Coordinates of C-alpha atoms in Angstrom, one line a residue:
X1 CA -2.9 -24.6 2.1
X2 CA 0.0 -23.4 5.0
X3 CA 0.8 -19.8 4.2
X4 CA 3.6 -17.5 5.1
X5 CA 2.9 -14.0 5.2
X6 CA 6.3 -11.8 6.0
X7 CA 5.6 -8.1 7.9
X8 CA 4.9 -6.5 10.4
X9 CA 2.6 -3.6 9.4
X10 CA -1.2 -2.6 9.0
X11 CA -1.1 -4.4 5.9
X12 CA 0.2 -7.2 6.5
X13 CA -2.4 -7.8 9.4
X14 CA -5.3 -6.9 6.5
X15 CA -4.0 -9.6 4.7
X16 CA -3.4 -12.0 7.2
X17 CA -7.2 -11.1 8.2
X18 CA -8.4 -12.3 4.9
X19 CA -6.5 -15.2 5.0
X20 CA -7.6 -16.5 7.9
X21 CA -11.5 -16.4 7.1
X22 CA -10.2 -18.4 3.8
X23 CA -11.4 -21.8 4.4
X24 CA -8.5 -23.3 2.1
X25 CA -6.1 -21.9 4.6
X26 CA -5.4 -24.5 7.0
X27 CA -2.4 -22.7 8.8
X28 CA -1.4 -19.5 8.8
X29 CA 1.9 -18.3 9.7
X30 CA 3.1 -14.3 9.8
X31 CA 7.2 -13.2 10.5
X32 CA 7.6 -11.5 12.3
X33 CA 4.1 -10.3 13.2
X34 CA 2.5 -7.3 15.4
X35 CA 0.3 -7.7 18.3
X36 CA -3.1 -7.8 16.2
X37 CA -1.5 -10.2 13.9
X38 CA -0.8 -12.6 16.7
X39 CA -4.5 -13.3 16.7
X40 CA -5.1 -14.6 13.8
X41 CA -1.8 -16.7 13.3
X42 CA 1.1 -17.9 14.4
X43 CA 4.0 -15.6 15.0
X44 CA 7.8 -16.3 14.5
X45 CA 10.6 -14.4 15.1
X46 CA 12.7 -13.4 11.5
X47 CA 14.5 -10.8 10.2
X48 CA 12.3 -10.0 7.3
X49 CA 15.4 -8.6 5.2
X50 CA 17.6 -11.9 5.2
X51 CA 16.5 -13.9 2.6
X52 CA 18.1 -16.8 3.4
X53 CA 16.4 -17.4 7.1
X54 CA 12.6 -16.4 5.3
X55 CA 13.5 -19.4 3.1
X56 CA 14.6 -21.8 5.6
X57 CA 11.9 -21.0 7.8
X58 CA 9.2 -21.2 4.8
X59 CA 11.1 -24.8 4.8
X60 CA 10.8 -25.5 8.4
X61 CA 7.2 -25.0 8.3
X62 CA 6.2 -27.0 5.2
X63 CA 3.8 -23.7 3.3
X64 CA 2.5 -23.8 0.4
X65 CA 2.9 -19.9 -0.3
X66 CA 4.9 -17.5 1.2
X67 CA 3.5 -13.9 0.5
X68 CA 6.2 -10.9 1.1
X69 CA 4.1 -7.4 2.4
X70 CA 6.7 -4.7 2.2
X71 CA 8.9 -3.0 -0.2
X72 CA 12.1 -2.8 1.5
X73 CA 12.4 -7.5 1.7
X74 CA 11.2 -7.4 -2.0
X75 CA 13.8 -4.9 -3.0
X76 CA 16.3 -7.1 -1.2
X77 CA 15.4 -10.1 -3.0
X78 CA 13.7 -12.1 -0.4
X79 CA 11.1 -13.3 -2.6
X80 CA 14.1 -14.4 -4.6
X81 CA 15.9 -16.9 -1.9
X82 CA 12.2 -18.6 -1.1
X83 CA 11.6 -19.2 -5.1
X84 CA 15.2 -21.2 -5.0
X85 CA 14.3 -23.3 -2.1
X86 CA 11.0 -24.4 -4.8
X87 CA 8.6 -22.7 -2.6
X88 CA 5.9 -20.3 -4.6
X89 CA 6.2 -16.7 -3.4
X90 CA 3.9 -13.7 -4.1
X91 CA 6.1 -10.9 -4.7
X92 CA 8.1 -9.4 -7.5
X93 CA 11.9 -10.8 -8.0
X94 CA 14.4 -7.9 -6.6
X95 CA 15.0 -7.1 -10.2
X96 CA 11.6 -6.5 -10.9
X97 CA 10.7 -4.9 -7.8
X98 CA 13.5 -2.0 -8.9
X99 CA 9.9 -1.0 -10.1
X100 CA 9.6 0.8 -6.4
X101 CA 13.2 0.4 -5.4
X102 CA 14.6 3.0 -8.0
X103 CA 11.8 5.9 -9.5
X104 CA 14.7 6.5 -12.3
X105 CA 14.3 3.0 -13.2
X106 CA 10.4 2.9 -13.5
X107 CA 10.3 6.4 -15.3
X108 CA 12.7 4.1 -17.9
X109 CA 10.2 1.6 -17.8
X110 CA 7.6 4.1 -18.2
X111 CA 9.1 5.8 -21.6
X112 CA 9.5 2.5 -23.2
X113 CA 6.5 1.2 -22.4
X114 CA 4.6 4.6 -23.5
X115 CA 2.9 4.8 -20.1
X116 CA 1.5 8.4 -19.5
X117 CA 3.6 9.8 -16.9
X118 CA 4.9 13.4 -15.5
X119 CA 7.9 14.9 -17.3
X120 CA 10.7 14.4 -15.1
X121 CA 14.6 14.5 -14.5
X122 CA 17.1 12.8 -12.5
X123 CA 19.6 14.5 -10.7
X124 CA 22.7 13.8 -9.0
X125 CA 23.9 17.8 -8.1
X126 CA 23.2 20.5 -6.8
X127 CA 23.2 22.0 -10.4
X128 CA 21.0 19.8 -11.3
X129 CA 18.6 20.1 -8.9
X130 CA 18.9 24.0 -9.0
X131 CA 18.2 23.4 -13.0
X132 CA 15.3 21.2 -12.6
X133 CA 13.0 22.9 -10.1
X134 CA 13.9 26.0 -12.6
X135 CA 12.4 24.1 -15.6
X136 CA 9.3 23.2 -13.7
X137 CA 8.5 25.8 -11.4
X138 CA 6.0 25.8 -8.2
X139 CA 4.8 23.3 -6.9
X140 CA 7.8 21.6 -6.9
X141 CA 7.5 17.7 -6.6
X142 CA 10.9 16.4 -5.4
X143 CA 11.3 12.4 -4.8
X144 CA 14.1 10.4 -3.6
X145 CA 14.8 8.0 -6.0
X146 CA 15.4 5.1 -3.4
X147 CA 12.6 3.5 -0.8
X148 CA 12.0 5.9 2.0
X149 CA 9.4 4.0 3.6
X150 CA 6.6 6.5 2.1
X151 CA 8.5 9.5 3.3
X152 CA 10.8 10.6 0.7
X153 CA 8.3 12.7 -1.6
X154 CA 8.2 16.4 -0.6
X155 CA 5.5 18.3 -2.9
X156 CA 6.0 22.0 -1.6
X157 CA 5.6 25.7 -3.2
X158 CA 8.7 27.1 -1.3
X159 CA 11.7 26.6 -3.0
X160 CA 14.2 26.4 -0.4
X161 CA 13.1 23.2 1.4
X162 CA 12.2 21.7 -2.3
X163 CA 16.4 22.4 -3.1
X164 CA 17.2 21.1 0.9
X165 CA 15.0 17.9 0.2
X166 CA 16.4 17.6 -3.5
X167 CA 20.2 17.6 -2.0
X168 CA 19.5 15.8 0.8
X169 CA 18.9 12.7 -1.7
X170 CA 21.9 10.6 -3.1
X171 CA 19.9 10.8 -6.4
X172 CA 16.4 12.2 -7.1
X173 CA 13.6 12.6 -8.9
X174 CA 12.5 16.0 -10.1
X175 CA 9.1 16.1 -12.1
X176 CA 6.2 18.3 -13.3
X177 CA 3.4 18.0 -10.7
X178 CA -0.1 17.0 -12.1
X179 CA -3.2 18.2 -11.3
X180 CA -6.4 16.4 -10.2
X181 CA -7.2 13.7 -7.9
X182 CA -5.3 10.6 -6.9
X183 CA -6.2 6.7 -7.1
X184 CA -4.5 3.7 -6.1
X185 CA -5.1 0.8 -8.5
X186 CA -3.5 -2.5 -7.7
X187 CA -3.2 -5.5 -10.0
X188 CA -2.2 -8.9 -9.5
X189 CA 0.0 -10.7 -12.3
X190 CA 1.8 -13.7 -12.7
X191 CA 4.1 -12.0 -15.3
X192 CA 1.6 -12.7 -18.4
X193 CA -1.8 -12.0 -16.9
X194 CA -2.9 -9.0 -15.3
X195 CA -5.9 -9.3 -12.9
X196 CA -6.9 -5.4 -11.4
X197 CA -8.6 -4.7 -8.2
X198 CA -11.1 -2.1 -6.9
X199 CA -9.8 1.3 -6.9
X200 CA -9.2 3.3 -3.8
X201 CA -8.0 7.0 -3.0
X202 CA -5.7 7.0 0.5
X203 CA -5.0 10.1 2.1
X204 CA -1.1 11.1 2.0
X205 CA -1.3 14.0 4.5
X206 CA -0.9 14.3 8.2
X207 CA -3.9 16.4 8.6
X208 CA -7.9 17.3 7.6
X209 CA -8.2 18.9 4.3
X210 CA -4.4 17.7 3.2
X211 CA -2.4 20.1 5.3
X212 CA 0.4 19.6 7.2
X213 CA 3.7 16.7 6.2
X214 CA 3.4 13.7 3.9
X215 CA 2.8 10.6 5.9
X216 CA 2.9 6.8 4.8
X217 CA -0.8 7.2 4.3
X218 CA -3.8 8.5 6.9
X219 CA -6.9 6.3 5.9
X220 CA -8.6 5.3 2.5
X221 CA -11.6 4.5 1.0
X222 CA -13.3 2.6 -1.6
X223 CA -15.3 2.7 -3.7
X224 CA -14.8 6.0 -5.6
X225 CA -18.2 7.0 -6.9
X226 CA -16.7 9.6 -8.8
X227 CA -14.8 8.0 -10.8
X228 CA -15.4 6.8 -14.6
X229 CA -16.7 3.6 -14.1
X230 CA -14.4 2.8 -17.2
X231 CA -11.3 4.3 -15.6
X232 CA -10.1 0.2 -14.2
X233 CA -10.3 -0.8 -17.6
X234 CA -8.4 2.2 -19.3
X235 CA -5.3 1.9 -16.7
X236 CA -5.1 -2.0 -17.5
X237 CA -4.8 -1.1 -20.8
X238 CA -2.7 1.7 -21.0
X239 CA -0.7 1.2 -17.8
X240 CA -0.4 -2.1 -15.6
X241 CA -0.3 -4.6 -19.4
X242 CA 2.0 -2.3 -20.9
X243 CA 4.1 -2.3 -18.0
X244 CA 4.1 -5.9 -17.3
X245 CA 4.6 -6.8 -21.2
X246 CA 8.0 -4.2 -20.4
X247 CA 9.0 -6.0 -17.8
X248 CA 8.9 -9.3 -19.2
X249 CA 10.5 -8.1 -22.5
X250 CA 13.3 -7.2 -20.6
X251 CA 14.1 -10.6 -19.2
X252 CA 12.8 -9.4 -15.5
X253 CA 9.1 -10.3 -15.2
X254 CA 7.4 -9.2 -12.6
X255 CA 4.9 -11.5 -10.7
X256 CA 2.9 -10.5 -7.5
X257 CA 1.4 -6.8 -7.1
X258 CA 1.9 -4.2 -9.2
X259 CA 0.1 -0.8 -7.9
X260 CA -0.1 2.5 -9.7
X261 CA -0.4 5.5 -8.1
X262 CA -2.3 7.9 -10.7
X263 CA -3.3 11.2 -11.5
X264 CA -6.7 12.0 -13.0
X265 CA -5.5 15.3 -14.5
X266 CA -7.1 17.2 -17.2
X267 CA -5.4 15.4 -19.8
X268 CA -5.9 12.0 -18.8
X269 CA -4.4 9.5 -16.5
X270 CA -0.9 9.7 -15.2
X271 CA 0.8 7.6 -13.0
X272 CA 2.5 9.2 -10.3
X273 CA 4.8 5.7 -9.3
X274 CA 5.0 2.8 -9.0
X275 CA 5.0 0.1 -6.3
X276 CA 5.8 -3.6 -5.6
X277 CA 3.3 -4.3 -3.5
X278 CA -0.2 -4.0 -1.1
X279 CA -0.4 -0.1 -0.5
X280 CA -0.7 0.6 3.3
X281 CA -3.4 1.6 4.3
X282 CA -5.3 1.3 0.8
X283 CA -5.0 -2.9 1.2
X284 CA -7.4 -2.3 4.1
X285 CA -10.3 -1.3 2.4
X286 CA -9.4 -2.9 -0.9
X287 CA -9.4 -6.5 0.7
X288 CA -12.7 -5.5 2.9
X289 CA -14.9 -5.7 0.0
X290 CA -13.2 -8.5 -1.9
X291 CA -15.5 -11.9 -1.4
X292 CA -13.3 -14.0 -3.4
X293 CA -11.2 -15.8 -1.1
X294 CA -7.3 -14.8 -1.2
X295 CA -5.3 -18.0 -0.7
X296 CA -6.2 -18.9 -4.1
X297 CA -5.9 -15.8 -5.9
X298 CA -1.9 -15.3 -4.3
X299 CA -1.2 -18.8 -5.0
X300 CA -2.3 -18.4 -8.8
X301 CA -0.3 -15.3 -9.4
X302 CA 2.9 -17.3 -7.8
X303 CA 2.1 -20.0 -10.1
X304 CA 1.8 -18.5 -13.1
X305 CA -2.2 -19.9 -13.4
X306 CA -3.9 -16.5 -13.4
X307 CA -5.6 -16.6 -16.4
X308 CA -7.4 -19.9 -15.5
X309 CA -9.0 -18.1 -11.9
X310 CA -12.8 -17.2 -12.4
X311 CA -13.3 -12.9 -12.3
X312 CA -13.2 -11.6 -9.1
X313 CA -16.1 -11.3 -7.3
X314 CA -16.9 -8.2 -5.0
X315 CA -19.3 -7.0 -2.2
X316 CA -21.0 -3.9 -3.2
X317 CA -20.4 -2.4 0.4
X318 CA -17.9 0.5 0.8
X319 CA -15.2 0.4 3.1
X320 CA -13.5 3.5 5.2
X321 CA -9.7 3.1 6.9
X322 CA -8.9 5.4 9.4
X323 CA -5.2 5.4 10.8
X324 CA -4.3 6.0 14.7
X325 CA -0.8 7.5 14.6
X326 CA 1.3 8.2 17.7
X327 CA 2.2 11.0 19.2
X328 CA 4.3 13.4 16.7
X329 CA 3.9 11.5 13.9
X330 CA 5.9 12.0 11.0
X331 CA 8.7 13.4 12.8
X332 CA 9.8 11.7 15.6
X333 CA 6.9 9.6 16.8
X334 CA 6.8 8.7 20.6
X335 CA 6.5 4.7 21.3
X336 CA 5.7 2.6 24.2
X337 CA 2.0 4.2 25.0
X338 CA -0.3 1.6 26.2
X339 CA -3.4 1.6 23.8
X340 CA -7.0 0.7 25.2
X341 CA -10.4 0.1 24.1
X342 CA -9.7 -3.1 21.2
X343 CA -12.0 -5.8 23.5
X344 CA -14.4 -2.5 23.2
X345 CA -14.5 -2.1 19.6
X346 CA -14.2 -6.1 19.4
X347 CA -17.0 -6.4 21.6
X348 CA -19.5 -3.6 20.2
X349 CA -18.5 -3.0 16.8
X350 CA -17.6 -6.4 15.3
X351 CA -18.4 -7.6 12.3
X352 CA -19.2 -3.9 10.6
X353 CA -15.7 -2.4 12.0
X354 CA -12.6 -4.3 13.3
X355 CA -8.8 -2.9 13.8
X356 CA -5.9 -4.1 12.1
X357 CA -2.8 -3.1 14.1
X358 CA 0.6 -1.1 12.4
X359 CA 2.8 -0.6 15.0
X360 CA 2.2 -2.4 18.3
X361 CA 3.4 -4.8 20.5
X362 CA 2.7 -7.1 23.2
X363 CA 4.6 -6.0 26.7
X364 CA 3.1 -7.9 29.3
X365 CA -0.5 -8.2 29.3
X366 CA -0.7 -5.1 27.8
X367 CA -0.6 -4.5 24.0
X368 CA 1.4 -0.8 23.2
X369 CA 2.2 1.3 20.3
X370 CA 5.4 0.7 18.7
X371 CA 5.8 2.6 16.1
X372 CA 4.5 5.8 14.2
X373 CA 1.3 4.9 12.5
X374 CA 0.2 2.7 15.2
X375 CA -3.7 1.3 13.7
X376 CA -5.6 1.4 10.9
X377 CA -9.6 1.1 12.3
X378 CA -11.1 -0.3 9.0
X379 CA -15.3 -0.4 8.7
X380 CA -17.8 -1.4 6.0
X381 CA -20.8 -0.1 5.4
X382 CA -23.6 0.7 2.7
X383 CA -22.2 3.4 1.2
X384 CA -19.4 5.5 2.4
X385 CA -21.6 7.9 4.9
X386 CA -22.1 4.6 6.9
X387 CA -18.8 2.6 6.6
X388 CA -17.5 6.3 7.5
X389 CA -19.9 6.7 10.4
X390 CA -18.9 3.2 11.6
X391 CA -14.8 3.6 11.6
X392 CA -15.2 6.9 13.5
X393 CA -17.3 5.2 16.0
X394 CA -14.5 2.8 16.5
X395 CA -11.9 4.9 16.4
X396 CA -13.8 6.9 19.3
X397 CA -13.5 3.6 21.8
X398 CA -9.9 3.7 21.2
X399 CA -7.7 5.5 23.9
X400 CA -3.9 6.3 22.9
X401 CA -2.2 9.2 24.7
X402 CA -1.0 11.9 22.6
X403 CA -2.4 9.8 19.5
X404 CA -4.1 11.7 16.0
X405 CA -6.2 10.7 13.4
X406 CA -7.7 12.6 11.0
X407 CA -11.7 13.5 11.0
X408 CA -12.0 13.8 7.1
X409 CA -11.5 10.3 5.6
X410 CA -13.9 10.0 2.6
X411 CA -15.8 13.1 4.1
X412 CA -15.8 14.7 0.8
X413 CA -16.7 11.4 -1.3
X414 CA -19.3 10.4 0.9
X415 CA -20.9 13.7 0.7
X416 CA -20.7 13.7 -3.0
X417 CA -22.3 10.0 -3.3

């Protein structure tokens, strides 16, 4: 099987990874790539928004599967221009992926599907926003309705930069904020069929013990010994089935990765949103302990053959991501830094710890960061004491000026084990 994978990101090099130790994959292909990514396959230059030149280059190279990473292509209906040109694509239809695109739309979805969710509104003025936060009170949980690249959610007790967030937004979200702690669960589905993967908890703040700005995501872990062992089977029936049966009933099914961000809250499971695809960095640690080779799974979900795969099978190891972000990271994070020490961890750490690369490129010999989150240092281990023990390691070798990680990752879990 020739595969396509379209991205540039930390995830997109975790799945690349996988597909590369696949043995049905006999060429693998990644547009437009990162510098970590170039190691594993072969790079070409596209702009991952245009439909149209992702399908003619899926053409041009004769895949089998062309699998779309981020949100922002989806949204734009990428996956839509490959399925025309007959190619199979693993990614939602732009219609369906309005799932992430539009949080109004999914809370729609939601209601008529009689998903447990937070009460919310949707506002469109300053009235309204004034009106909302009112209704809800601190902490006020204030999300942009459109993609923001995992920056558009402000959760804050201080009123003023909740209402400056809120009318900053063309249209946004307003809801109740829910109590207890977060898991990422990600399904795959052809449309019919719903297949869940291992849970994993990712860590949305910039620093230890959840201070400081949301981020795009800090490091994960899985899996979550403290969670009900029945809690996967609960969400696919009372979220990600639902859902999909929604979507399908409305003449938009959604095919490729579904992923629901929940609340454990002390009266049951919410879900928090909704996105289209492989969470960054949760994908890390999620594909680290699944043995099952990808191609196959991907291509079934494209195909509409899921129900025929065999169950999933897993390693019992745990698996800790660390993220290496640049130099004032969210804000305005300084690029360009050369980054040292990957033949180092390649060299001493491999096969227990390896780094997937985020934002990096090739200038010369040299590979440097490029954007904010720069890598994701991704270990297995045991139990989460050593897979944590390992990243940190790892992380340790690498040299980035001005870069920051956190030191907490799965501290809490792994202590708790």
């Amino acid at each position: 099987m020739k595969v396509l994978v379209i991205g540039n990101g930390a995830r997109e090099h975790a799945l690349c990874r996988s597909l590369s130790l696949d043995p049905d994959v006999s060429a693998l292909h990644c547009a437009p790539g990162n510098a970590g990514i170039a190691e594993v396959a072969e790079l070409h230059p596209v702009d991952a928004l245009d439909g149209e030149a992702v399908a003619v280059l899926a053409q041009r190279l004769g895949v089998d599967l062309v699998v779309v990473g981020p949100e922002a292509p989806l949204v734009a209906g990428v996956a839509d221009a490959v399925r025309e040109v007959g190619i199979p694509v693993f990614g939602p239809s732009g219609e369906a992926a309005q799932l992430e695109g539009s949080k109004a739309f999914a809370k729609e979805v939601m209601a008529a599907a009689g998903v447990p969710t937070a009460r919310s509104y949707v506002c469109t003025t300053p009235e309204e926003v004034a009106e909302a936060l009112d209704a809800f009170g601190a902490p006020y949980v204030v999300k942009d309705d459109g993609l923001a690249a995992g920056k558009g959610v402000v959760v804050t007790s201080d009123l003023e930069a909740a209402t400056a967030h809120a009318n900053a937004c063309e249209r946004v979200v307003i809801e109740e904020f829910l109590d207890g702690p977060e898991v990422s669960l990600f399904a795959v589905t052809d449309g019919d069929t719903v297949l869940p993967l291992q849970p994993a908890q990712d860590f949305k703040r910039a620093l230890d013990g959840d201070e400081g700005p949301n981020t795009g995501g800090m490091g994960a872990y899985s899996p979550l010994p403290w969670a009900d062992p029945k809690l996967v089977d609960e969400v696919l029936q009372t979220v990600l089935q639902p859902t999909v049966d929604e979507m399908r009933r409305r003449g938009t099914p959604f095919s490729g990765l579904l992923y629901a961000g929940l609340a454990i809250t002390s009266r049951g499971v919410r879900v928090i949103e909704f996105n289209a695809r492989f969470g960054d960095p949760e994908t890390q640690v999620v594909l680290a302990r699944l043995k099952t080779p990808l191609a196959g799974v991907l291509l079934a979900a494209a195909s509409g053959n899921l129900e025929d795969l065999p169950p999933l099978r897993w390693s019992e190891d745990a698996a800790v991501t660390v993220v290496v972000a640049s130099h004032n990271y969210p804000a305005t994070p300084r690029t360009g830094d050369p980054i040292n020490g990957l033949d180092e961890v390649a060299e001493l750490d491999a096969p227990h710890a390896w780094v997937l690369h985020a934002g990096t490129k090739r200038d010369g010999d040299a590979v440097v960061s490029a954007g904010g989150r720069v890598l994701s240092v991704t270990a297995s281990g045991k139990d989460l004491t050593e897979a944590r023990e390992r990243a940190y390691r790892a992380v340790g070798r690498i040299r980035l000026d001005g870069s920051q990680h956190r030191t907490d990752i799965a501290a809490k879990a792994a202590s708790e084990a």
